[in-house]
Amino acid sequence: MKRGTRINLLLLLAVAALAVLPLALGLGDHKEEPFAGADAEAETAITEIEPDYEPWFSPLYEPPSGEIESALFALQAALGAGVLAYYFGLRRGRRQGEERALRQDGTDSADGTDGTDGADGTPAASASAPVSSGSGADAGASASDGPAAPVPPG
């Protein structure tokens, strides 16, 4: 078995153990709500220590039931996971595009099709070189005709 596969299986086993062990061992059986969130646990602990404690803030929105609160929490988690997945997918796509472009450039330069003549890296003559549109002696000259001769004044 490959090392990476073994690590993945061990991580999967650890996650399964974290999910199953609290249920199997009966943790929280003595409580009214055995797996309540940290907010409820903190509120209970504070009330036991200081019965006259008043919170500094109140929630902006109080869901009518625990099920709706759980659904909103799941929606928030799903949106966060979607944003992270988009970001990591975008990064991977960009990296793959850059690698593909580098591979493409590497194969082009190996066969001399990257715009150089392949031997010493000097630009190769191109059929699409710009043609002078001026008038006078160099009116029909193109890049393949070589440098244009100076036109005498007059």
Backbone as a ProteinNet text record, in pm:
[ID]
protein_1_A
[PRIMARY]
MKRGTRINLLLLLAVAALAVLPLALGLGDHKEEPFAGADAEAETAITEIEPDYEPWFSPLYEPPSGEIESALFALQAALGAGVLAYYFGLRRGRRQGEERALRQDGTDSADGTDGTDGADGTPAASASAPVSSGSGADAGASASDGPAAPVPPG
[TERTIARY]
84.2	0	89.2	51.7	129.8	120.1	219.7	225.1	108.7	78.4	-30.9	-165.2	-187	-311.5	-324.4	-214.8	-216.3	-249.7	-191.9	-220.6	-366.8	-420.4	-561.1	-653.9	-622.4	-705	-698.1	-580.9	-568.2	-646.3	-641.2	-717.5	-867.9	-912.2	-1053.6	-1097.1	-1014.2	-1044.3	-1052	-962	-963.5	-1090.6	-1133.6	-1256.6	-1377.2	-1381.7	-1491.9	-1493.4	-1376.8	-1369.3	-1419.9	-1384.5	-1432.1	-1583.5	-1643.5	-1788	-1860.5	-1804.4	-1873.8	-1847.4	-1726.4	-1692.6	-1781.1	-1810.1	-1898.3	-2036.4	-2086.7	-2216.5	-2206.3	-2101.9	-2085.3	-2055.7	-1980.7	-1944.2	-2051.6	-2155.5	-2264.8	-2229	-2135.6	-2099.4	-2218.4	-2250.2	-2360.3	-2495.1	-2500	-2628.5	-2696.8	-2619.3	-2675.8	-2733.5	-2720.3	-2765.8	-2900	-2971.9	-3101	-3080.7	-2983.6	-2946.2	-2800.5	-2774.5	-2638.7	-2537.2	-2578.8	-2483	-2521.9	-2549.8	-2583.6	-2457.3	-2476.9	-2363.2	-2287.4	-2174.3	-2089.2	-2157	-2241.6	-2310.8	-2401.8	-2477.6	-2568.1	-2490.2	-2379.9	-2296.4	-2238.1	-2192	-2133.6	-2239.7	-2357.3	-2466.1	-2501.7	-2506.7	-2537.3	-2428.2	-2302.7	-2191.2	-2189.6	-2214.1	-2212.9	-2328.3	-2445	-2560.6	-2538.1	-2468.5	-2438.2	-2341.1	-2243.2	-2143.3	-2200.3	-2268.8	-2322.1	-2468.3	-2560.5	-2702.8	-2759.4	-2701.1	-2753.2	-2689.2	-2611.4	-2539.8	-2638.2	-2613.5	-2692.8	-2599.9	-2637.5	-2553.2	-2538.5	-2425.6	-2399.7	-2478.6	-2496.3	-2562.9	-2675.6	-2767.9	-2872.1	-2861.9	-2903.6	-2892.7	-2979.5	-2932.1	-3009.8	-3133.3	-3118.3	-3228.8	-3228.6	-3342	-3356.7	-3447.6	-3393.1	-3477.6	-3588.5	-3705.4	-3818.4	-3798.8	-3710.8	-3690.4	-3545.2	-3508.3	-3372.6	-3344.2	-3448.3	-3429.7	-3393.1	-3459.6	-3429	-3289.8	-3254.6	-3120.4	-3014.7	-3039.8	-2947.3	-2940.2	-3055.6	-3057.5	-2978.1	-2992.8	-2917	-2766.9	-2731.2	-2590.5	-2535.9	-2614.4	-2571.5	-2559	-2650.5	-2642.9	-2517	-2485.5	-2363.8	-2240	-2238.1	-2124.2	-2112	-2224.8	-2222.2	-2172.3	-2217	-2170.1	-2019.9	-1973.1	-1829.7	-1749.8	-1800.4	-1732.3	-1731.9	-1840.7	-1846.8	-1746.3	-1733.1	-1635.8	-1494.3	-1463.6	-1329.9	-1304	-1402.8	-1385.3	-1363	-1436.6	-1416.9	-1275.7	-1229.9	-1096.8	-988.1	-996.3	-894.4	-903.1	-1023.3	-1038.4	-981.5	-1003.9	-949.4	-797.4	-739.4	-593	-537.8	-603.6	-555.6	-566.4	-676.9	-694	-589.5	-560.6	-457.3	-320.9	-291.5	-161.7	-151.5	-258.7	-256.6	-243.5	-308.4	-295.8	-153.6	-91.5	47.5	140	117	199.8	180.2	56.1	27.3	94.7	91.2	155.6	306.4	364.3	508.9	546.1	464.5	490.5	479.3	378.9	359.3	478.6	525.7	642.7	765.6	778.8	894.4	895.3	779.2	775.1	792.4	742.7	758.9	905.9	978.6	1117.5	1204.4	1162.3	1241.7	1235.6	1122.2	1112.6	1127.6	1160.8	1188.6	1065.2	948.9	827.2	787	879.1	844	876.5	898.4	925.9	1073.2	1159.9	1302.7	1344.1	1463.2	1506.9	1559.1	1563.5	1598.3	1747	1832.4	1975.8	2034.2	2023.9	2086	1983.7	1853	1749.8	1715.3	1771.5	1737.4	1600.6	1526.4	1392	1396	1304.6	1294.5	1216.6	1239.3	1165	1021.2	930.5	790.2	718.8	624.7	546.8	448.3	421.8	325.1	394.3	516.7	588.1	516.4	517.4	445.4	504.1	416.4	455.4	443.5	542.2	540.6	428.9	353.9	245.2	276.8	402.4	441.9	445.9	477.7	488.4	634.1	665.6	802	871.9	1004.3	1084.6	1062.4	1022.9	1006.1	860.4	773.8	631	601.4	672.2	643.6	736.4	820.2	919.2	852.7	902	852.7	971.5	944	1050.7	1148.5	1102	1191.6	1285	1260.1	1346.7	1471.9	1479.6	1595.3	1572	1672.9	1654.5	1634.4	1548.7	1520.7	1635.3	1667.3	1774.5	1722.3	1807.8	1764.8	1721.4	1616.5	1563.4	1624.3	1690	1748.8	1639.9	1666	1563.9	1544.6	1424.4	1406.6	1322.6
-116.7	0	123.6	221.6	345.2	423.5	505.1	584.6	683.5	749.9	846.9	781.5	661.4	588.8	550.7	508	469.2	590.3	705.4	826.5	866.4	859	893.6	800.5	672	577	603.3	634.9	665.8	792.7	893.9	1016.3	989.5	908.6	872.5	796.2	705.4	629.9	722.1	818.8	914	998.5	1042.8	1122.9	1038.1	913.4	824.2	799.9	782.8	761	883.6	1003.2	1125.2	1139.3	1087.7	1096.3	987.4	867.3	753.5	738.2	763.4	739.7	815.7	943.2	1010.1	944.7	895.4	828.7	691.8	616.8	481.1	480.8	577.8	582.3	648.5	701.5	762.6	894.3	964.8	1096.1	1190.3	1259.1	1354.3	1293.5	1166.5	1104.5	1170	1226.7	1285.4	1425.6	1477.7	1613.4	1610	1722.8	1733.7	1739.5	1820.3	1827.9	1784.8	1659.2	1606.1	1671.9	1712.7	1768.2	1910.3	1992.9	2132.3	2207.6	2320.1	2398	2465.9	2523.1	2588.6	2710.8	2778.9	2896.3	2857.8	2750.5	2705.7	2658.2	2588.4	2541.5	2660.5	2761.3	2879.6	2954.9	2967.2	3036.8	2964.6	2832.7	2753.8	2771.5	2766.1	2779.9	2919.3	3022.1	3159.2	3178.7	3125.1	3139.7	3068.6	2956.3	2885.5	2965.8	3030.6	3106.5	3238.6	3309.9	3443.3	3449.5	3418.9	3414.3	3549.3	3660.7	3793.2	3850	3769.4	3818.4	3855.3	3970.5	4012.9	4025.1	3965.4	3972.8	4117.1	4145.7	4279.5	4307.6	4202.8	4217.8	4115.7	4146.1	4048.6	4017.7	3898.3	3862.3	3952	3977.2	4056.8	3980.2	3848.5	3764.4	3636.9	3605.9	3484	3389.5	3279	3186.2	3128.8	3101.7	3053.4	2911.7	2831.6	2696.3	2653.4	2547.5	2494.2	2436.7	2383.5	2326.4	2434.4	2549	2659	2712.6	2719.3	2764.3	2669.8	2539.5	2440.5	2452.7	2476.4	2490.7	2614	2724.6	2845.4	2823.3	2750	2719.4	2632	2532	2445.7	2525.4	2618.7	2703.8	2789.2	2844.4	2924.6	2839.7	2718.4	2628.8	2592.4	2566.9	2531.5	2647.8	2768.9	2886.2	2906.5	2889.7	2901.4	2796.6	2673.1	2566.7	2596.2	2652.8	2688.4	2795.4	2895.9	3003.2	2947	2862.9	2802.4	2712.9	2632.7	2544.5	2625.7	2735.2	2821	2877.6	2926.5	2985.3	2883.1	2765.4	2663.7	2612.4	2601.1	2560.7	2663.6	2790.6	2898.6	2896	2879.5	2872.5	2754.8	2639.5	2520.7	2539.6	2596.6	2620.7	2715.8	2820.7	2914.3	2847.2	2766.2	2697.7	2599.1	2525.9	2432.8	2506.4	2622	2701.2	2750.3	2794.2	2840.1	2724.1	2607.4	2491.1	2451.5	2456.3	2421	2520.3	2648.9	2750.9	2730.7	2697.9	2673.3	2550.5	2445.3	2325.6	2357.6	2438.7	2477.4	2558.7	2652.8	2732.7	2644.8	2546.8	2456.7	2372.5	2324.7	2243.7	2330.8	2456	2545.2	2580.2	2608.5	2649.1	2530.6	2410.8	2294.1	2267.1	2296.6	2269.5	2395.2	2506.9	2629.1	2702.4	2677.1	2745.1	2857.2	2906.3	3011.3	3150.8	3166.3	3297	3324.2	3231.9	3248	3144	3162.5	3064.9	2937.5	2931.5	2809.1	2793.4	2852.1	2830.5	2924.2	3055	3148.2	3239.2	3212.9	3290.1	3420.4	3446.4	3569.9	3554.3	3662.8	3651.7	3598.7	3508.7	3453.1	3549.5	3543.5	3626.9	3581.6	3676.8	3644.3	3692	3612	3650.7	3760.1	3776.9	3878.6	4004.5	4030.2	4150.8	4271.5	4383.4	4500.6	4554	4597.4	4654.2	4804.8	4875.9	5021.1	5073	5168	5223.8	5366.2	5402.2	5537.6	5552.8	5673.1	5697.1	5724.1	5721.8	5749.8	5621.7	5619.8	5508.7	5381.3	5392.4	5272.3	5227.9	5273.3	5244.7	5096.2	5018	4876.2	4789.7	4846.9	4769.5	4691.4	4572.6	4491.4	4453	4384.6	4347.5	4249.7	4170.8	4071.9	4135.8	4263	4331	4387.3	4380.9	4434.7	4580.8	4647.6	4787.5	4875	4972.7	5063.8	5161.4	5193.4	5290	5428.8	5516	5652.3	5720	5796.9	5869.2	6009.3	6046.9	6180.8	6287.8	6399.2	6505	6562.7	6601.2	6677.2	6644.3
0	0	0	-82.7	-90.6	39.2	63.1	186.3	192.6	79.6	76.2	102.6	49.8	71.7	218.5	278.5	419.7	507.3	477	555.1	540.1	418.8	396.4	474	475.7	550	700.2	751.8	894.4	930.5	844.9	870.1	866.3	772.5	763.5	887.6	935.2	1056.6	1178.2	1186.9	1298.8	1297.9	1181.1	1171.6	1211.5	1164.4	1201.3	1351.9	1412	1557	1632.7	1585.5	1651.4	1643.3	1538.3	1522.9	1601.1	1608.3	1667.2	1816.9	1862.3	2003.1	2102.5	2084.7	2181.5	2190.4	2078.2	2080.3	2146.1	2113.2	2165	2314.6	2362.9	2503.9	2589.9	2526.9	2601.9	2665.1	2607.8	2661.7	2648.6	2754.5	2750.5	2783.6	2825.5	2857.3	2977	3065.9	3187.1	3162.8	3044.5	3014.8	2943.3	2956.5	2888.3	2736	2693.4	2552.1	2542.8	2512.9	2522.9	2428.8	2312.8	2217.2	2178.3	2277.3	2253.7	2212.1	2149.1	2101.7	2214.6	2181.2	2279.7	2339.6	2263.3	2316.6	2432.1	2415.4	2520.8	2643	2620.3	2731.5	2808.1	2737.1	2801.8	2880.8	2825	2895.1	3024.4	3020.2	3139.9	3245.1	3203.7	3297.7	3360.7	3283.4	3335.3	3433.1	3401.7	3489.2	3622.5	3620.3	3745.3	3831.8	3767.5	3842.4	3891.5	3804.7	3836	3792.5	3882.9	3844.8	3798.5	3842.4	3806	3679.9	3610.8	3492.2	3381.9	3318	3202.4	3081.8	2969.8	2848.7	2801.2	2741.7	2689.4	2562.3	2482.9	2353.5	2342.8	2255.9	2222.8	2074.1	2032.6	1889.9	1802.9	1679.9	1585.2	1538	1524	1478.9	1561.8	1617.7	1697.2	1618.5	1564.5	1489	1577.7	1518.7	1598.3	1655.4	1595.2	1647.6	1627.6	1696.4	1685.6	1548	1482.9	1348.9	1247.7	1258.6	1166.4	1194.6	1322.2	1358.2	1300	1309	1251.9	1100.3	1037	891.1	847.9	920.4	886.7	906.2	1011	1034.5	921.8	878.7	768.2	638.8	615.8	496.8	500.1	616.1	630.6	604.2	655.8	632.7	485	419.6	277.4	192.3	224	149.7	169.4	291.8	317.6	242.5	240.9	167.7	17.9	-32.7	-174.2	-211.6	-126.3	-152.1	-150.3	-51.1	-44.8	-165.5	-203.7	-319.4	-446.8	-463.1	-579.8	-581.4	-466.7	-459.2	-493.6	-430.4	-457.4	-600.7	-655.7	-795.1	-890.6	-859.7	-942.2	-940.2	-820.4	-809.3	-886.9	-875.3	-945.5	-1096.9	-1141.9	-1285.1	-1340.8	-1265.8	-1311.2	-1317.4	-1213.7	-1210.8	-1327.1	-1354	-1466.6	-1599.3	-1610.8	-1732.8	-1754.1	-1644.4	-1655.3	-1693.4	-1631.7	-1664.9	-1810.9	-1857.2	-1996.4	-2090.6	-2054.2	-2138	-2140	-2025	-2020.7	-2102.4	-2092.4	-2173.9	-2321.6	-2356.6	-2495.9	-2544.4	-2463.4	-2500.7	-2513.6	-2425.6	-2430.3	-2556.5	-2601.6	-2723.3	-2846.3	-2839.9	-2954.6	-2976.3	-2869.2	-2886.9	-2927.9	-2895.1	-2931.8	-3082	-3146	-3289.5	-3374.2	-3311.3	-3386.8	-3432.2	-3371.8	-3415.4	-3322.1	-3240.3	-3146.4	-3197.5	-3325.8	-3382.5	-3400.1	-3362.7	-3385.7	-3487.4	-3543.5	-3643.1	-3579	-3444.5	-3374.3	-3349.1	-3426.6	-3410.7	-3306.1	-3330.4	-3237	-3169.3	-3188.2	-3121.4	-3189.2	-3308.9	-3378.9	-3442.6	-3454	-3511	-3653.9	-3682.2	-3816.3	-3904.7	-4034.8	-4128.8	-4128.1	-4127.8	-4119.3	-4243.9	-4290.3	-4406.6	-4370.6	-4242.9	-4202.3	-4152.4	-4196.4	-4156.4	-4213.1	-4143.4	-4191.8	-4321.9	-4406.7	-4535.1	-4523.8	-4573.9	-4567.8	-4655.9	-4605.5	-4684.6	-4728.3	-4716.9	-4756.3	-4907.2	-4951.8	-5095.4	-5129.6	-5254.1	-5295.7	-5337.2	-5325.6	-5375	-5295.4	-5167.9	-5087.8	-5078.1	-5169.2	-5160.8	-5167.1	-5244.7	-5257.2	-5175.9	-5094.5	-5020.5	-4908.9	-4885.8	-4774.6	-4688.4	-4578.4	-4485.9	-4550.2	-4647.6	-4709.3	-4813.2	-4850.9	-4947.6	-4880.2	-4749.9	-4681.4	-4645.8	-4593.3	-4553.3	-4676.2	-4661.7	-4772.4	-4787	-4910.9	-4939.1	-4908.9	-4859.1	-4832.8	-4962	-4951.3	-5068.1	-5067.6	-5179.2	-5184.2	-5185.8	-5123.2	-5121.4	-5261.9	-5288.1	-5405	-5509.7
[MASK]
++++++++++++++++++++++++++++++++++++++++++++++++++++++++++++++++++++++++++++++++++++++++++++++++++++++++++++++++++++++++++++++++++++++++++++++++++++++++++

